[in-house]
Each structure stands twice: as structure tokens, then as C-alpha cells.
CSV table of C-alpha atoms and ligand atoms in Angstrom, one decimal:
chain,number,residue,atom,x,y,z
A,498,MET,CA,6.3,21.5,-48.0
A,499,GLY,CA,6.9,24.2,-45.3
A,500,ALA,CA,3.4,23.3,-44.2
A,501,LEU,CA,3.8,19.5,-44.0
A,502,LEU,CA,6.9,20.5,-41.8
A,503,ARG,CA,4.8,22.4,-39.3
A,504,ALA,CA,1.8,20.0,-39.3
A,505,SER,CA,4.6,17.2,-38.2
A,506,CYS,CA,6.5,19.1,-35.8
A,507,VAL,CA,3.0,20.7,-34.0
A,508,LEU,CA,2.2,16.2,-34.1
A,509,LEU,CA,5.5,15.6,-32.5
A,510,LEU,CA,4.9,18.5,-29.6
A,511,CYS,CA,1.6,16.8,-29.1
A,512,LEU,CA,2.7,13.5,-28.8
A,513,LEU,CA,5.5,15.0,-26.2
A,514,TRP,CA,3.5,17.0,-24.2
A,515,PHE,CA,0.8,13.7,-23.6
A,516,SER,CA,3.7,11.3,-23.2
A,517,SER,CA,5.2,13.4,-20.5
A,518,PRO,CA,4.6,12.6,-16.3
A,519,ALA,CA,1.1,13.5,-15.0
A,520,PRO,CA,1.9,16.7,-13.5
A,521,SER,CA,-0.5,17.2,-11.1
A,522,SER,CA,-1.8,15.6,-7.9
A,523,ALA,CA,-5.3,15.8,-9.9
A,524,LEU,CA,-4.5,13.7,-12.6
A,525,PHE,CA,-2.7,11.0,-10.5
A,526,GLY,CA,-6.3,10.5,-8.7
A,527,ILE,CA,-5.5,11.4,-5.2
A,528,PRO,CA,-8.2,12.7,-3.2
A,529,PRO,CA,-8.4,16.3,-1.6
A,530,HIS,CA,-6.0,16.2,1.6
A,531,GLU,CA,-9.0,17.2,4.4
A,532,GLN,CA,-11.1,13.9,3.2
A,533,VAL,CA,-8.4,12.1,5.1
A,534,ALA,CA,-10.2,8.5,5.1
A,535,ARG,CA,-10.4,8.8,1.2
A,536,VAL,CA,-6.8,9.2,1.3
A,537,ALA,CA,-5.7,6.5,3.4
A,538,ARG,CA,-7.9,4.1,1.4
A,539,PHE,CA,-6.0,5.6,-1.9
A,540,VAL,CA,-2.4,5.1,-0.5
A,541,ALA,CA,-3.5,1.5,0.9
A,542,HIS,CA,-4.5,0.8,-2.6
A,543,ARG,CA,-1.4,2.6,-4.3
A,544,CYS,CA,1.7,1.0,-2.6
A,545,ASP,CA,2.7,-2.6,-3.4
A,546,TRP,CA,4.4,-3.4,-0.4
A,547,ALA,CA,4.8,-1.8,3.5
A,548,SER,CA,7.1,-2.0,6.4
A,549,MET,CA,6.0,-4.3,8.9
A,550,ALA,CA,6.9,-3.4,12.8
A,551,THR,CA,6.8,-5.9,15.1
A,552,ILE,CA,8.1,-6.8,18.6
A,553,SER,CA,11.1,-8.7,18.3
A,554,THR,CA,11.7,-11.9,19.6
A,555,HIS,CA,15.1,-12.5,18.7
A,556,LYS,CA,18.4,-11.6,20.1
A,557,PRO,CA,20.1,-9.4,20.9
A,558,VAL,CA,16.9,-6.5,20.7
A,559,VAL,CA,14.1,-8.8,22.1
A,560,GLY,CA,11.2,-6.6,22.9
A,561,GLN,CA,12.3,-3.7,20.6
A,562,PRO,CA,10.6,-2.5,17.5
A,563,PHE,CA,12.0,-4.3,14.2
A,564,SER,CA,10.7,-3.2,11.0
A,565,ASN,CA,11.0,-4.7,8.2
A,566,ALA,CA,9.9,-5.5,4.1
A,567,PHE,CA,6.2,-7.4,2.8
A,568,SER,CA,4.5,-7.2,-0.5
A,569,VAL,CA,1.1,-6.6,0.2
A,570,SER,CA,-1.9,-5.8,-1.9
A,571,ASP,CA,-5.8,-4.6,-1.0
A,572,GLY,CA,-7.6,-5.7,-4.2
A,573,PRO,CA,-6.6,-6.4,-7.3
A,574,GLU,CA,-5.8,-3.3,-9.3
A,575,GLY,CA,-8.8,-0.9,-9.3
A,576,LEU,CA,-10.5,-3.1,-6.8
A,577,SER,CA,-9.5,-1.8,-3.3
A,578,SER,CA,-11.1,-3.5,0.1
A,579,GLY,CA,-8.6,-1.7,2.1
A,580,VAL,CA,-7.5,-4.7,3.8
A,581,PRO,CA,-3.6,-5.6,3.1
A,582,TYR,CA,-3.2,-9.0,3.1
A,583,MET,CA,0.0,-10.9,2.5
A,584,TYR,CA,1.6,-13.9,1.5
A,585,LEU,CA,4.1,-15.6,4.8
A,586,THR,CA,6.0,-18.0,5.9
A,587,ARG,CA,6.4,-19.1,9.2
A,588,MET,CA,10.6,-19.2,8.4
A,589,GLU,CA,10.4,-15.4,7.7
A,590,ILE,CA,11.7,-13.6,10.9
A,591,SER,CA,8.7,-11.1,11.3
A,592,VAL,CA,6.7,-13.6,10.9
A,593,GLN,CA,8.3,-15.8,14.2
A,594,ASP,CA,7.7,-12.4,16.1
A,595,LEU,CA,4.0,-12.4,15.0
A,596,LYS,CA,4.0,-15.6,16.5
A,597,ALA,CA,4.2,-14.9,20.0
A,598,ASP,CA,2.6,-11.4,19.5
A,599,PRO,CA,0.7,-10.3,16.6
A,600,ARG,CA,0.2,-6.7,17.0
A,601,ALA,CA,1.9,-4.5,14.3
A,602,SER,CA,2.3,-1.9,12.3
A,603,LEU,CA,2.3,-1.1,8.9
A,604,SER,CA,3.8,1.8,7.5
A,605,MET,CA,2.9,2.9,2.9
A,606,SER,CA,3.9,6.1,1.8
A,607,LEU,CA,3.3,7.8,-2.1
A,608,ALA,CA,6.9,8.1,-1.6
A,609,GLN,CA,7.3,4.7,-2.9
A,610,THR,CA,5.2,5.6,-6.2
A,611,HIS,CA,6.4,8.6,-8.7
A,612,TYR,CA,4.0,10.8,-7.2
A,613,CYS,CA,6.2,12.5,-4.4
A,614,ARG,CA,9.7,13.1,-6.6
A,615,ARG,CA,7.5,14.6,-9.0
A,616,GLN,CA,5.5,16.8,-6.9
A,617,GLY,CA,9.1,18.1,-5.4
A,618,PHE,CA,7.9,16.7,-1.6
A,619,ASP,CA,10.2,14.9,0.5
A,620,PRO,CA,9.2,11.3,1.8
A,621,GLN,CA,9.1,13.3,5.8
A,622,SER,CA,7.1,15.9,4.5
A,623,PRO,CA,3.2,15.4,4.7
A,624,LEU,CA,2.6,16.4,1.8
A,625,CYS,CA,4.0,13.2,0.9
A,626,ALA,CA,0.8,11.7,1.6
A,627,HIS,CA,1.6,8.3,3.7
A,628,ILE,CA,-0.1,6.4,6.5
A,629,ILE,CA,0.0,3.8,10.0
A,630,LEU,CA,-2.2,1.5,10.3
A,631,SER,CA,-2.2,0.1,13.5
A,632,GLY,CA,-3.2,-3.7,13.9
A,633,ALA,CA,-2.4,-7.3,14.2
A,634,VAL,CA,-1.6,-10.3,11.5
A,635,VAL,CA,-4.3,-12.8,11.3
A,636,GLU,CA,-4.0,-16.0,9.0
A,637,ILE,CA,-7.2,-16.2,6.4
A,638,ASN,CA,-8.5,-19.3,4.4
A,639,GLY,CA,-12.0,-19.9,2.5
A,640,THR,CA,-13.0,-17.5,0.7
A,641,GLU,CA,-11.5,-14.3,1.9
A,642,ALA,CA,-7.7,-16.2,1.1
A,643,ASP,CA,-9.0,-16.9,-2.3
A,644,PHE,CA,-9.5,-12.8,-2.4
A,645,ALA,CA,-6.3,-12.4,-1.1
A,646,LYS,CA,-4.4,-14.8,-3.4
A,647,LYS,CA,-6.1,-12.8,-6.2
A,648,SER,CA,-4.7,-9.0,-4.7
A,649,LEU,CA,-1.3,-10.6,-4.4
A,650,PHE,CA,-1.2,-12.9,-7.2
A,651,SER,CA,-2.1,-10.0,-9.7
A,652,ARG,CA,0.6,-7.3,-8.0
A,653,HIS,CA,3.4,-9.9,-7.0
A,654,PRO,CA,3.4,-12.4,-10.2
A,655,GLU,CA,6.7,-14.1,-8.7
A,656,MET,CA,4.6,-14.8,-5.7
A,657,ILE,CA,3.8,-17.9,-8.1
A,658,ASP,CA,6.8,-19.4,-7.9
A,659,TRP,CA,8.2,-19.1,-4.3
A,660,PRO,CA,9.5,-22.6,-3.2
A,661,VAL,CA,6.4,-24.8,-1.8
A,662,ASP,CA,8.6,-26.0,0.7
A,663,HIS,CA,8.3,-22.5,2.9
A,664,ASN,CA,4.4,-24.0,3.5
A,665,TRP,CA,3.2,-20.1,2.8
A,666,PHE,CA,0.0,-18.8,4.2
A,667,PHE,CA,-2.3,-16.2,3.6
A,668,ALA,CA,-2.8,-13.7,6.3
A,669,LYS,CA,-4.4,-10.0,6.5
A,670,PHE,CA,-3.8,-6.6,8.6
A,671,ASN,CA,-6.8,-6.2,11.2
A,672,ILE,CA,-6.7,-2.9,11.1
A,673,SER,CA,-7.5,-1.2,14.8
A,674,GLN,CA,-6.7,2.3,14.0
A,675,VAL,CA,-5.7,4.5,11.0
A,676,TRP,CA,-3.3,7.2,11.2
A,677,VAL,CA,-2.7,9.7,8.4
A,678,LEU,CA,0.0,12.2,7.3
A,679,ASP,CA,-1.5,14.1,4.6
A,680,TYR,CA,-1.0,17.1,4.9
A,681,PHE,CA,0.1,20.1,7.9
A,682,GLY,CA,-1.5,20.8,11.0
A,683,GLY,CA,-0.2,17.2,12.8
A,684,VAL,CA,-1.3,13.2,12.1
A,685,LYS,CA,-5.1,12.8,11.9
A,686,THR,CA,-6.5,9.2,13.0
A,687,VAL,CA,-9.4,7.3,11.4
A,688,SER,CA,-11.4,4.5,12.7
A,689,PRO,CA,-11.5,1.2,11.0
A,690,ASP,CA,-15.4,2.0,10.0
A,691,GLU,CA,-14.6,5.4,8.3
A,692,TYR,CA,-11.3,3.4,6.6
A,693,PHE,CA,-14.0,1.0,4.9
A,694,GLN,CA,-16.7,3.1,4.5
A,695,ALA,CA,-14.7,5.7,2.5
A,696,THR,CA,-13.9,5.3,-2.0
A,697,PRO,CA,-10.1,5.3,-2.7
A,698,TYR,CA,-11.2,7.0,-6.0
A,699,ARG,CA,-12.9,10.0,-7.6
A,700,LYS,CA,-16.2,9.3,-8.3
A,701,HIS,CA,-16.8,10.6,-12.3
B,1376,NAG,C1,-9.6,-20.8,9.2
B,1376,NAG,O1,-9.4,-20.5,10.6
B,1376,NAG,C2,-9.9,-20.7,11.4
B,1376,NAG,C3,-8.9,-19.7,12.3
B,1376,NAG,O2,-8.6,-18.4,11.4
B,1376,NAG,C4,-10.0,-21.7,11.9
B,1376,NAG,O3,-10.5,-21.8,13.1
B,1376,NAG,C5,-11.0,-22.8,10.9
B,1376,NAG,O4,-11.1,-23.9,11.0
B,1376,NAG,C6,-10.3,-23.1,9.7
B,1376,NAG,N1,-11.0,-23.2,8.6
B,1376,NAG,C7,-10.3,-23.9,7.5
B,1376,NAG,C8,-11.3,-24.8,6.6
B,1376,NAG,O5,-9.5,-24.1,7.7
B,1377,NAG,C1,-9.2,-7.2,14.8
B,1377,NAG,O1,-9.5,-6.1,15.3
B,1377,NAG,C2,-10.6,-6.0,15.9
B,1377,NAG,C3,-10.5,-4.3,16.6
B,1377,NAG,O2,-9.6,-4.4,17.4
B,1377,NAG,C4,-10.9,-6.5,17.3
B,1377,NAG,O3,-12.2,-6.5,17.6
B,1377,NAG,C5,-10.6,-8.4,16.1
B,1377,NAG,O4,-11.7,-8.9,17.4
B,1377,NAG,C6,-10.0,-8.6,15.4
B,1377,NAG,N1,-10.2,-10.0,14.7
B,1377,NAG,C7,-9.4,-10.8,14.7
B,1377,NAG,C8,-9.6,-11.7,13.8
B,1377,NAG,O5,-7.9,-10.3,15.2
């Protein structure tokens, strides 16, 4: 009986151990900080939403930066393209800004995941990896829109039920420059070519 009880306790401890949050960055899968383009791709794939800054066309802040939250996806889970796709309607305030000037900035952070809190990294700390994408929002159609739909609807299932009369369309963020904060020493930049060539996940 004593042996059985001991065995049960050991089993319970094992279960608790394996169900506790992943303690290290290695388990989370974030690439090493010096592989900046890979970190950028990793953040872009892990985040389901982004803050998008447009140049406002609305009173009383015409011409001022205007930041707003948008659901994004660069691919179904585990199938990262690096391209943030969006599902937009022209009724939306920021999309109205984009009609006047499609240039925008997207910001995504691992503070949106459990990672930074578990590691004890403040969202403003560069250790809590975050990226800023500069570029423009471009409407898409055809096969790329099919991929955007798959990417977005798999990670944002309620989009399927969004009101049809809003005339939703698919768009992509056309990246012109990537800015990465993933370690001390200031912001690092990554060209679109470097970004798209990088693989977000560790090779096994
Ligand atoms: C796709 O969009 C482009 C502009 O982004 C447009 O020129 C083209 O006609 C569209 N094609 C279809 C099939 O709608
Ligand atoms: C996308 O961005 C690149 C680089 O800034 C630019 O050369 C290209 O014309 C853009 N494409 C579209 C469709 O806006």
C-alpha cells in the first residue's frame, strides 16, 4: 500500500510538471535574438492581431497618426507566409484613412502571447520581442485572396459570420521595411527580402 501510494505521488508530480507552463524561451520556440529576421517572422506568425497606424482623415485629428487594432494572420497555424493578411470593410474608420493614403504601420508584440508575462518581460522591454512593419495596405483577389481567407478564417473563426452587407474584402500588408526590437542595443532593421527568406521556426 505504501509503495502504491508513493508511486501515485510520483505520477501526480510528473503530471503537474508536464502540465506547468513552458519555462524557457527554447520551449516557446522563439529563434535566437541575433537571428533578427527569423525573430520577426516568428512574432508575425504568433500574433493574431496588430495595431495599425494610419494617417487620419478624420476631424479633429486630420493628418495625425491614428492607431487601431486589427485581426491579422500570415497563414494558418504552422504555415507562415510572412505576409499579414486582413479582412476589411470600407465602413471602418482606419480603412477610410487608407483610401486617402494606403501607407500604414503594423505593430505586433509577444506581449500578446503568454511568453513575456511568463518570462517576466515588460511589454516595453526589448526582451519582449516586438516588431513594427512599415508599408502599405493593398487589396487582393484571386488565389492570394483564397490563401488570405484560409489564413484568417482558420485563426478568427467568427469572421465567417461577419455581416455580409459590410462588403468585406481581403487585403495584405505590403511590407517595405521591418523594424525589430528583440534585445538590447536599439532597433534593428530587416529588409523585406531578408524577412521573407527567413524561417520562423527552428529546424529539427
Ligand atoms: C485584382 O485586383 C487588381 C488590383 O489590385 C485588379 O487590377 C484586377 O482586375 C483584379 N482582378 C480580379 C479578377 O478581380
Ligand atoms: C509593395 O511594396 C514595394 C516596396 O515598397 C513596392 O515596390 C511595390 O510597388 C508595392 N506593391 C504594391 C502592390 O503596392
